[in-house]
Tab-separated table of C-alpha atoms and ligand atoms in Angstrom:
chain	number	residue	atom	x	y	z
A	34	MET	CA	152.068	-22.147	26.441
A	35	PRO	CA	153.123	-20.330	23.027
A	36	SER	CA	152.426	-16.344	23.423
A	37	LYS	CA	149.324	-14.808	21.883
A	38	LYS	CA	151.659	-13.179	19.339
A	39	ASN	CA	153.388	-16.255	18.227
A	40	ILE	CA	149.929	-18.165	17.359
A	41	LYS	CA	149.704	-18.673	13.816
A	42	PRO	CA	145.804	-19.996	13.035
A	43	THR	CA	145.938	-22.888	10.595
A	44	PHE	CA	142.862	-21.576	8.608
A	45	GLN	CA	141.898	-18.119	8.432
A	46	SER	CA	137.905	-17.156	7.412
A	47	VAL	CA	137.307	-16.982	3.675
A	48	LYS	CA	138.120	-13.581	2.226
A	49	GLY	CA	135.274	-11.196	2.866
A	50	MET	CA	133.462	-13.521	5.123
A	51	HIS	CA	133.242	-12.495	8.819
A	52	ASP	CA	133.000	-14.186	12.224
A	53	ILE	CA	130.440	-12.515	14.278
A	54	LEU	CA	131.924	-12.642	17.868
A	55	PRO	CA	130.129	-12.876	21.327
A	56	GLN	CA	131.062	-8.884	21.863
A	57	GLU	CA	129.354	-8.087	18.587
A	58	GLN	CA	126.061	-9.907	19.087
A	59	PRO	CA	124.320	-7.217	21.295
A	60	TYR	CA	124.175	-5.181	18.255
A	61	TRP	CA	122.695	-8.007	16.073
A	62	ASP	CA	120.305	-8.935	18.985
A	63	LYS	CA	119.141	-5.303	18.807
A	64	VAL	CA	118.678	-5.466	15.116
A	65	ARG	CA	117.145	-8.665	15.003
A	66	LYS	CA	114.729	-7.498	17.662
A	67	ALA	CA	113.924	-4.106	15.915
A	68	ALA	CA	113.142	-6.091	12.394
A	69	LYS	CA	110.887	-8.629	14.196
A	70	ASP	CA	108.921	-6.010	16.102
A	71	ILE	CA	108.538	-3.865	12.912
A	72	ALA	CA	107.615	-7.025	11.109
A	73	ASP	CA	104.862	-7.575	13.759
A	74	TYR	CA	103.514	-4.266	14.054
A	75	TYR	CA	103.165	-4.013	10.408
A	76	ASN	CA	101.943	-7.397	9.968
A	77	PHE	CA	104.508	-9.156	8.011
A	78	SER	CA	105.181	-12.852	8.315
A	79	ARG	CA	108.523	-14.500	8.302
A	80	ILE	CA	109.807	-16.463	5.222
A	81	ASP	CA	113.117	-18.633	4.924
A	82	THR	CA	114.564	-20.010	1.863
A	83	PRO	CA	117.589	-22.064	1.384
A	84	ILE	CA	121.050	-20.622	0.897
A	85	VAL	CA	121.325	-22.202	-2.249
A	86	GLU	CA	119.176	-21.393	-6.001
A	87	ARG	CA	119.453	-22.535	-9.300
A	88	ALA	CA	121.837	-20.006	-10.703
A	89	GLU	CA	119.321	-19.378	-13.505
A	90	LEU	CA	117.081	-17.697	-10.963
A	91	PHE	CA	119.119	-14.949	-10.658
A	92	GLU	CA	120.243	-14.762	-14.220
A	93	ARG	CA	117.032	-14.310	-15.596
A	94	THR	CA	115.412	-11.655	-12.778
A	95	SER	CA	118.326	-9.439	-11.392
A	96	GLY	CA	119.623	-9.797	-15.343
A	97	GLU	CA	122.564	-11.228	-16.998
A	98	SER	CA	124.289	-8.040	-17.520
A	99	SER	CA	123.788	-7.028	-13.860
A	100	GLU	CA	126.901	-6.552	-11.525
A	101	VAL	CA	125.675	-9.180	-9.164
A	102	VAL	CA	125.065	-11.805	-12.005
A	103	GLU	CA	127.844	-10.713	-14.417
A	104	ARG	CA	130.729	-10.401	-11.454
A	105	GLN	CA	129.416	-11.342	-8.119
A	106	MET	CA	127.892	-14.572	-7.923
A	107	PHE	CA	129.295	-17.521	-6.045
A	108	VAL	CA	128.334	-20.186	-8.704
A	109	PHE	CA	128.991	-23.924	-8.475
A	110	LYS	CA	127.829	-27.192	-9.924
A	111	ASP	CA	126.412	-30.226	-7.829
A	112	LYS	CA	126.881	-34.021	-8.542
A	113	ASP	CA	124.128	-33.836	-10.805
A	114	ASP	CA	125.448	-31.372	-13.080
A	115	ASN	CA	122.962	-28.525	-11.902
A	116	ARG	CA	124.307	-24.888	-11.751
A	117	LEU	CA	123.552	-23.512	-8.401
A	118	ALA	CA	124.224	-20.296	-6.686
A	119	LEU	CA	124.950	-19.130	-3.178
A	120	ARG	CA	121.918	-16.476	-2.922
A	121	PRO	CA	123.377	-13.142	-3.623
A	122	GLU	CA	119.757	-11.508	-3.039
A	123	GLY	CA	116.117	-12.181	-1.477
A	124	THR	CA	113.756	-11.141	-3.763
A	125	ALA	CA	113.824	-13.554	-6.532
A	126	PRO	CA	113.983	-16.427	-4.135
A	127	VAL	CA	110.951	-15.259	-2.174
A	128	ALA	CA	108.971	-14.896	-5.504
A	129	ARG	CA	109.982	-18.516	-6.474
A	130	ALA	CA	108.951	-19.447	-3.112
A	131	TYR	CA	105.509	-17.726	-3.506
A	132	VAL	CA	104.486	-19.177	-6.902
A	133	GLN	CA	105.958	-22.696	-5.940
A	134	ASN	CA	104.120	-23.032	-2.869
A	135	GLY	CA	100.904	-21.549	-4.142
A	136	LEU	CA	100.850	-18.379	-1.681
A	137	SER	CA	98.644	-16.595	-3.809
A	138	ARG	CA	95.828	-18.644	-2.214
A	139	LEU	CA	96.677	-16.762	1.064
A	140	PRO	CA	94.836	-13.080	1.937
A	141	HIS	CA	96.474	-10.437	-0.341
A	142	PRO	CA	98.269	-8.320	-0.016
A	143	LEU	CA	100.751	-11.033	1.454
A	144	LYS	CA	103.313	-9.173	3.612
A	145	LEU	CA	106.466	-11.343	3.985
A	146	PHE	CA	109.945	-10.658	5.856
A	147	TYR	CA	113.436	-12.350	6.105
A	148	LEU	CA	116.527	-11.755	7.710
A	149	PHE	CA	119.202	-14.086	6.105
A	150	PRO	CA	122.769	-14.362	4.762
A	151	MET	CA	123.638	-13.137	1.095
A	152	PHE	CA	126.689	-13.971	-0.818
A	153	ARG	CA	128.456	-11.525	-3.412
A	154	TYR	CA	131.846	-11.821	-4.632
A	155	GLU	CA	133.062	-8.127	-4.040
A	156	GLN	CA	136.166	-6.611	-3.336
A	157	PRO	CA	135.903	-6.320	0.446
A	158	GLN	CA	135.883	-2.924	1.852
A	159	ALA	CA	134.075	-0.802	4.690
A	160	GLY	CA	130.137	-2.058	4.258
A	161	ARG	CA	131.081	-4.412	1.355
A	162	ALA	CA	131.422	-7.920	2.245
A	163	ARG	CA	131.288	-11.240	0.483
A	164	GLN	CA	128.887	-12.538	2.965
A	165	HIS	CA	126.483	-10.194	4.366
A	166	HIS	CA	123.065	-10.405	5.955
A	167	GLN	CA	119.921	-8.768	4.705
A	168	ILE	CA	116.639	-7.785	6.328
A	169	GLY	CA	114.186	-7.890	3.717
A	170	PHE	CA	110.271	-6.834	3.464
A	171	GLU	CA	108.023	-7.759	0.465
A	172	ILE	CA	104.679	-6.886	-0.163
A	173	ILE	CA	103.208	-9.043	-2.828
A	174	GLY	CA	99.800	-8.643	-4.675
A	175	ASP	CA	99.304	-4.952	-3.914
A	176	ASN	CA	97.570	-3.973	-7.151
A	177	SER	CA	100.604	-1.354	-7.499
A	178	ASP	CA	98.682	0.939	-5.295
A	179	PRO	CA	101.308	3.692	-4.506
A	180	VAL	CA	100.165	3.779	-0.902
A	181	TYR	CA	101.951	0.328	-0.436
A	182	ASP	CA	105.300	1.784	-2.212
A	183	ALA	CA	104.921	4.725	0.349
A	184	GLN	CA	104.334	1.938	3.335
A	185	THR	CA	107.488	-0.234	2.196
A	186	ILE	CA	109.397	3.119	2.295
A	187	LEU	CA	107.973	4.171	5.614
A	188	VAL	CA	108.983	0.714	7.243
A	189	ALA	CA	112.502	0.742	6.105
A	190	TYR	CA	113.008	4.181	7.266
A	191	ARG	CA	111.298	3.426	10.841
A	192	LEU	CA	113.437	0.128	10.754
A	193	ALA	CA	116.771	2.570	10.509
A	194	GLU	CA	115.049	5.208	12.890
A	195	GLU	CA	114.434	2.474	15.351
A	196	LEU	CA	117.980	1.603	15.678
A	197	LYS	CA	118.897	5.245	16.312
A	198	ILE	CA	120.753	5.951	13.158
A	199	PRO	CA	120.741	9.720	12.880
A	200	LYS	CA	120.429	12.102	9.757
A	201	LEU	CA	118.522	9.600	7.702
A	202	SER	CA	116.983	10.487	4.072
A	203	ILE	CA	115.430	8.734	1.303
A	204	GLN	CA	116.560	8.810	-2.288
A	205	ILE	CA	113.880	8.211	-4.521
A	206	ASN	CA	113.251	7.701	-8.584
A	207	SER	CA	110.645	6.187	-10.760
A	208	ILE	CA	112.168	3.863	-13.756
A	209	GLY	CA	108.862	3.625	-15.494
A	210	CYS	CA	106.993	0.524	-16.739
A	211	LYS	CA	107.475	-1.909	-19.714
A	212	ASN	CA	105.538	0.823	-21.814
A	213	CYS	CA	107.689	3.883	-21.132
A	214	ARG	CA	111.035	2.438	-20.331
A	215	PRO	CA	111.832	1.516	-23.680
A	216	ILE	CA	111.064	5.271	-25.022
A	217	PHE	CA	113.432	6.579	-22.341
A	218	LYS	CA	116.241	4.021	-23.316
A	219	LYS	CA	115.914	5.142	-26.795
A	220	LYS	CA	116.332	8.756	-25.720
A	221	LEU	CA	119.143	7.990	-23.733
A	222	LEU	CA	121.223	5.899	-26.278
A	223	ASP	CA	120.313	9.007	-28.778
A	224	TYR	CA	121.931	11.357	-26.202
A	225	TYR	CA	125.103	8.994	-25.552
A	226	LYS	CA	126.037	8.797	-29.258
A	227	ASN	CA	127.305	12.144	-29.121
A	228	GLN	CA	129.247	11.619	-25.874
A	229	GLU	CA	132.521	10.179	-24.986
A	230	PRO	CA	131.771	8.144	-21.731
A	231	CYS	CA	134.283	5.615	-19.969
A	232	LYS	CA	134.713	1.999	-21.224
A	233	ASP	CA	132.406	0.687	-19.051
A	234	CYS	CA	129.588	2.747	-19.818
A	235	LYS	CA	130.488	2.049	-23.598
A	236	ARG	CA	129.690	-1.586	-22.817
A	237	ARG	CA	126.918	-0.694	-20.607
A	238	LEU	CA	125.164	1.109	-23.399
A	239	THR	CA	124.980	-2.091	-25.595
A	240	VAL	CA	124.151	-4.606	-22.834
A	241	ASN	CA	122.156	-2.543	-20.460
A	242	PRO	CA	121.779	1.300	-20.979
A	243	MET	CA	120.140	2.444	-17.846
A	244	ARG	CA	123.090	1.434	-15.653
A	245	VAL	CA	125.356	4.228	-17.250
A	246	LEU	CA	123.194	6.509	-15.072
A	247	ASP	CA	124.694	4.697	-12.035
A	248	CYS	CA	128.586	5.092	-13.348
A	249	LYS	CA	130.483	6.458	-10.639
A	250	ASN	CA	133.769	7.317	-13.036
A	251	GLU	CA	134.735	11.100	-13.109
A	252	VAL	CA	134.659	11.166	-16.747
A	253	CYS	CA	130.914	10.389	-17.068
A	254	GLN	CA	129.904	12.992	-14.297
A	255	PRO	CA	129.411	15.927	-16.780
A	256	ILE	CA	127.695	13.739	-19.348
A	257	LYS	CA	125.369	12.236	-16.615
A	258	GLN	CA	124.400	15.795	-15.984
A	259	GLY	CA	123.047	16.470	-19.266
A	260	ALA	CA	121.295	13.191	-19.916
A	261	PRO	CA	117.636	12.778	-20.095
A	262	THR	CA	115.951	11.557	-16.916
A	263	THR	CA	113.664	8.534	-16.315
A	264	ILE	CA	111.044	11.184	-14.700
A	265	ASP	CA	110.756	12.831	-18.144
A	266	SER	CA	109.822	9.929	-19.918
A	267	LEU	CA	107.149	8.300	-17.702
A	268	CYS	CA	103.794	7.456	-19.219
A	269	GLY	CA	100.646	9.186	-17.821
A	270	TYR	CA	100.105	6.069	-15.360
A	271	CYS	CA	103.553	5.993	-14.149
A	272	ASN	CA	103.793	9.688	-13.590
A	273	ASN	CA	100.713	9.848	-11.487
A	274	HIS	CA	101.855	6.917	-9.703
A	275	PHE	CA	105.136	8.431	-8.719
A	276	LYS	CA	103.155	11.895	-7.787
A	277	SER	CA	100.997	9.662	-5.494
A	278	VAL	CA	103.901	8.087	-3.893
A	279	LEU	CA	105.588	11.382	-3.291
A	280	GLU	CA	102.317	12.776	-1.909
A	281	TYR	CA	102.031	9.889	0.706
A	282	LEU	CA	105.863	10.419	1.632
A	283	GLU	CA	104.823	14.101	2.269
A	284	GLU	CA	101.805	13.432	4.345
A	285	LEU	CA	104.137	11.242	6.430
A	286	LYS	CA	106.710	14.017	6.470
A	287	LEU	CA	109.591	11.874	5.637
A	288	PRO	CA	112.601	13.419	4.231
A	289	TYR	CA	113.143	12.537	0.753
A	290	SER	CA	115.013	14.109	-2.226
A	291	LEU	CA	114.617	12.834	-6.132
A	292	ASN	CA	117.639	11.116	-7.362
A	293	ASN	CA	117.517	11.007	-11.428
A	294	SER	CA	120.625	8.588	-11.351
A	295	LEU	CA	119.121	6.193	-8.964
A	296	VAL	CA	118.162	3.222	-11.274
A	297	ARG	CA	119.193	0.070	-9.032
A	298	GLY	CA	121.504	-2.636	-9.938
A	299	LEU	CA	118.658	-5.245	-10.622
A	300	ASP	CA	116.697	-5.987	-13.622
A	301	TYR	CA	113.441	-6.882	-11.896
A	302	TYR	CA	112.552	-3.280	-10.653
A	303	SER	CA	109.629	-1.082	-12.326
A	304	ARG	CA	108.287	2.184	-11.538
A	305	THR	CA	109.458	3.468	-7.647
A	306	VAL	CA	112.883	2.698	-6.777
A	307	PHE	CA	114.689	4.170	-3.669
A	308	GLU	CA	117.356	3.935	-0.995
A	309	ILE	CA	117.914	4.850	2.591
A	310	VAL	CA	120.984	6.809	3.154
A	311	ALA	CA	122.550	8.345	6.444
A	312	GLU	CA	124.611	11.157	6.499
A	313	GLY	CA	128.232	10.210	7.105
A	314	VAL	CA	127.871	6.564	5.889
A	315	ASP	CA	129.330	6.348	2.138
A	316	VAL	CA	127.113	3.159	1.474
A	317	SER	CA	123.422	3.264	1.430
A	318	LEU	CA	121.806	1.330	4.613
A	319	GLY	CA	119.104	-0.178	2.201
A	320	GLY	CA	117.246	-0.218	-1.030
A	321	GLY	CA	114.360	-1.498	-2.795
A	322	GLY	CA	111.457	-0.725	-5.119
A	323	ARG	CA	108.475	-2.034	-7.081
A	324	TYR	CA	108.822	-5.232	-9.185
A	325	ASP	CA	105.352	-5.807	-10.593
A	326	TYR	CA	106.458	-8.328	-13.459
A	327	LEU	CA	108.786	-10.454	-11.478
A	328	VAL	CA	105.998	-13.068	-10.205
A	329	GLU	CA	104.843	-13.428	-13.496
A	330	GLN	CA	108.108	-13.932	-14.828
A	331	LEU	CA	108.454	-16.791	-12.390
A	332	GLY	CA	105.321	-18.671	-13.730
A	333	GLY	CA	102.874	-17.086	-11.429
A	334	ARG	CA	99.689	-14.757	-12.395
A	335	PRO	CA	100.488	-11.304	-13.031
A	336	THR	CA	100.974	-9.803	-9.294
A	337	ALA	CA	102.312	-6.559	-8.311
A	338	ALA	CA	104.790	-6.502	-5.666
A	339	ASN	CA	107.260	-4.385	-4.094
A	340	GLY	CA	109.881	-4.216	-1.310
A	341	PHE	CA	113.219	-3.306	0.022
A	342	GLY	CA	116.404	-4.915	1.635
A	343	MET	CA	118.469	-3.649	4.419
A	344	GLY	CA	122.154	-4.738	5.104
A	345	VAL	CA	122.431	-5.540	8.754
A	346	GLU	CA	126.309	-4.876	8.931
A	347	ARG	CA	125.697	-1.599	7.407
A	348	LEU	CA	123.068	-0.908	10.029
A	349	ILE	CA	125.665	-1.833	12.857
A	350	LEU	CA	128.301	0.113	11.388
A	351	ALA	CA	125.977	3.216	11.036
A	352	MET	CA	125.188	2.771	14.749
A	353	GLN	CA	128.424	2.200	15.740
A	354	LYS	CA	129.721	5.233	13.890
A	355	ALA	CA	126.976	7.455	15.537
A	356	GLY	CA	127.927	6.192	18.660
A	357	VAL	CA	124.444	4.383	19.670
A	358	GLN	CA	124.658	2.922	22.991
A	359	LEU	CA	123.017	-0.392	23.703
A	360	ASN	CA	121.411	-0.927	27.314
A	361	PRO	CA	121.308	-4.450	27.828
A	362	LYS	CA	118.873	-5.174	30.565
A	363	VAL	CA	121.288	-7.328	32.469
A	364	LYS	CA	119.724	-10.029	34.793
A	365	PRO	CA	121.358	-10.353	38.164
A	366	LYS	CA	123.287	-13.385	38.038
A	367	VAL	CA	124.720	-15.522	40.792
A	368	PHE	CA	128.240	-17.133	40.624
A	369	PHE	CA	128.217	-20.789	41.689
A	370	ILE	CA	131.812	-22.098	43.305
A	371	GLN	CA	132.552	-25.374	44.369
A	372	ILE	CA	135.358	-26.790	46.343
A	373	GLY	CA	136.051	-30.502	46.711
A	374	ALA	CA	135.187	-33.787	44.996
A	375	LEU	CA	131.659	-34.299	46.741
A	376	ALA	CA	130.402	-30.700	46.218
A	377	LYS	CA	131.588	-30.936	42.538
A	378	LYS	CA	129.485	-34.075	42.209
A	379	LYS	CA	126.673	-32.551	43.542
A	380	SER	CA	127.005	-29.236	41.766
A	381	LEU	CA	125.343	-29.997	38.259
A	382	PRO	CA	121.917	-31.063	39.630
A	383	LEU	CA	121.992	-27.938	42.107
A	384	ILE	CA	122.367	-25.871	39.328
A	385	GLU	CA	119.756	-27.570	37.250
A	386	GLY	CA	117.410	-26.539	40.148
A	387	LEU	CA	118.248	-23.125	40.240
A	388	ARG	CA	117.766	-22.795	36.484
A	389	LYS	CA	114.066	-24.401	36.566
A	390	LEU	CA	113.490	-21.423	38.953
A	391	ASN	CA	114.722	-19.078	36.412
A	392	ILE	CA	117.803	-17.860	38.300
A	393	GLU	CA	120.815	-17.582	36.089
A	394	VAL	CA	123.815	-19.073	37.222
A	395	LEU	CA	127.508	-18.585	36.212
A	396	GLU	CA	130.103	-21.121	36.854
A	397	SER	CA	133.475	-22.294	36.212
A	398	LEU	CA	133.268	-26.265	37.300
A	399	GLY	CA	136.606	-27.179	35.954
A	400	LYS	CA	138.555	-24.947	38.647
A	401	GLU	CA	139.398	-26.557	41.742
A	402	SER	CA	140.226	-24.024	44.449
A	403	LEU	CA	138.199	-20.877	45.828
A	404	LYS	CA	140.361	-17.864	44.538
A	405	PRO	CA	140.230	-18.241	40.797
A	406	GLN	CA	136.514	-18.888	40.849
A	407	LEU	CA	136.079	-15.893	42.900
A	408	ARG	CA	138.036	-13.777	40.634
A	409	LEU	CA	135.923	-14.907	37.657
A	410	ALA	CA	132.940	-14.291	39.628
A	411	ASP	CA	134.118	-10.548	40.075
A	412	LYS	CA	135.008	-10.408	36.407
A	413	GLU	CA	131.626	-11.534	35.282
A	414	THR	CA	130.185	-8.934	37.449
A	415	ALA	CA	127.653	-11.242	39.577
A	416	LYS	CA	126.101	-9.732	42.328
A	417	LEU	CA	126.177	-12.844	44.548
A	418	ALA	CA	128.501	-15.983	44.736
A	419	LEU	CA	127.131	-19.296	46.185
A	420	ILE	CA	130.188	-21.382	47.722
A	421	PHE	CA	129.636	-25.227	48.064
A	422	GLY	CA	132.331	-26.658	49.905
A	423	GLN	CA	132.922	-30.054	51.476
A	424	LYS	CA	131.235	-29.132	54.598
A	425	GLU	CA	128.437	-27.417	52.997
A	426	ALA	CA	127.869	-30.545	50.955
A	427	PHE	CA	127.485	-32.789	53.806
A	428	GLU	CA	125.206	-30.397	55.860
A	429	GLU	CA	123.052	-29.515	52.750
A	430	SER	CA	123.830	-25.918	53.273
A	431	ILE	CA	125.742	-23.401	51.111
A	432	ILE	CA	127.285	-19.972	51.844
A	433	ILE	CA	125.813	-16.941	50.066
A	434	ARG	CA	128.222	-14.049	49.585
A	435	ASP	CA	127.527	-10.536	48.486
A	436	LEU	CA	130.367	-9.708	46.272
A	437	GLN	CA	129.835	-5.933	46.749
A	438	THR	CA	129.769	-5.875	50.393
A	439	GLY	CA	131.870	-9.077	51.154
A	440	ALA	CA	129.087	-10.158	53.616
A	441	GLN	CA	128.281	-13.891	53.929
A	442	GLU	CA	125.963	-16.097	55.373
A	443	THR	CA	125.346	-19.845	55.445
A	444	VAL	CA	121.984	-21.088	54.643
A	445	GLN	CA	119.982	-24.403	54.153
A	446	LEU	CA	119.974	-25.630	50.374
A	447	LYS	CA	115.974	-25.900	50.533
A	448	LYS	CA	115.910	-22.020	51.561
A	449	LEU	CA	118.418	-21.148	48.816
A	450	VAL	CA	115.892	-19.827	46.383
A	451	GLU	CA	114.232	-17.456	48.933
A	452	GLU	CA	117.579	-16.319	50.302
A	453	ILE	CA	118.812	-15.311	46.676
A	454	LYS	CA	115.388	-13.635	45.839
A	455	LYS	CA	115.777	-11.849	48.858
A	456	ARG	CA	119.062	-10.471	47.761
A	457	ILE	CA	118.773	-9.555	44.160
B	9	LIG	P1	120.577	-4.549	-2.916
B	9	LIG	O1	120.450	-2.918	-3.214
B	9	LIG	O2	121.324	-4.934	-3.827
B	9	LIG	O3	119.126	-4.844	-2.949
B	9	LIG	O4	120.926	-4.849	-1.284
B	9	LIG	C1	120.055	-4.405	-0.204
B	9	LIG	C2	120.887	-3.955	0.765
B	9	LIG	O5	121.849	-5.017	1.241
B	9	LIG	C3	122.107	-2.763	0.347
B	9	LIG	O6	121.594	-1.445	0.696
B	9	LIG	C4	123.329	-3.157	1.738
B	9	LIG	O7	122.613	-2.318	2.919
B	9	LIG	C5	123.150	-4.371	1.627
B	9	LIG	N1	124.290	-5.107	0.785
B	9	LIG	C6	124.307	-5.448	-0.264
B	9	LIG	N2	125.544	-5.799	-0.872
B	9	LIG	C7	126.143	-5.943	0.279
B	9	LIG	C8	127.744	-6.359	0.693
B	9	LIG	N3	128.428	-6.656	-0.493
B	9	LIG	N4	128.090	-6.180	1.814
B	9	LIG	C9	127.254	-5.639	2.792
B	9	LIG	N5	125.862	-5.264	2.702
B	9	LIG	C10	125.501	-5.386	1.491
B	9	LIG	C11	118.552	-6.295	-3.009
B	9	LIG	O8	119.364	-7.000	-2.814
B	9	LIG	C12	117.083	-6.417	-3.155
B	9	LIG	N6	116.848	-7.966	-3.116
B	9	LIG	C13	116.405	-5.517	-2.337
B	9	LIG	C14	114.689	-5.462	-2.464
B	9	LIG	C15	113.995	-6.387	-1.707
B	9	LIG	N7	114.172	-5.145	-3.446
B	9	LIG	C16	112.930	-5.497	-3.119
B	9	LIG	N8	112.997	-6.263	-2.150
């Protein structure tokens, strides 16, 4: 056999797309369970949408000039010449499904949640992959009531808190509505006329000026500091709306800070936008906001909505960074050992009988002799081994061996369950 060092895999997974190995699954189980528990508690129903959508769905809603659409979408043509995209985000597909399936007939607000993979053609680095998974929560049909902005933020915060991620905080901003945003954009353009920003920002100013506030380039930092803020340009309605959201957060005693440069990367947002961050983790764990025009844009009636998405991989990264311990409840297991042809033949039905009675059985039926099977039983940290040899198969009996003390006893097969239960 070649040594491990000499093995050269014929294929590697696609760049930026990762396997989730058995040893990582307990984290995933924990995150999935926390998301499901929170969804149940706050009354969100699960929705799933296809991985592939028309590329135009994202181009129109996230915006042609957004990073996601401009640089990160996996786009391809099917055999009927349709331009399709691997889903880069979940909000537009959920809004599409809401309109297409007439979900407006259901009682409102309609609360939906999902957990599925997303695809973005990014430069892979810590917390940034080409396939990632998001937990999304969306509240649709809420009359723009600020109480729901606060509830969305609360749910996002609780989810991270439930996973024991320490030092969480909320970054929040309001980017106004269709009435006040054009006024802000004009102010911003006027201000930047007299500045010398980076090359990217020069381009942003022509395609999507709001994004200059998001620029990370050093040249732009002092410029950004003097730039007008969205908050100063809010109309009366948006201003009161934002104040109300903050009052709710204060009532909840959630730690938030205003972030003038938070504009989010997707075009469908209006008014409240937020991100959840954890100290010591460079990337944000989740983000979201209000998107009151999206459903209408997709052919539905004007319908206010808001929500958030959290990256599962980033949540796990933050848990691991913080040394969060998982305490999986290990069900005591028994290890089944067989020796000889007759015993092997009778093994499968015997194990099936135990499974029906909810006794979890480990085995290594492909092995022949006692020693390697016992060694595996030890490795798996089973409490008991059941040893079924030729003699036992004839006599309808089996040996129960306590793997900690080494004590063993032969019992009749018909009494096996009773005897196992006595010992575990
Ligand atoms: P987003 O901020 O683009 O928002 O993504 C949400 C979260 O997904 C991020 O905060 C991050 O945790 C995770 N994420 C995004 N890209 C990557 C990546 N390349 N690798 C790993 N994790 C990533 C949205 O997608 C909106 N649809 C959220 C939303 C829902 N807004 C309203 N409802």
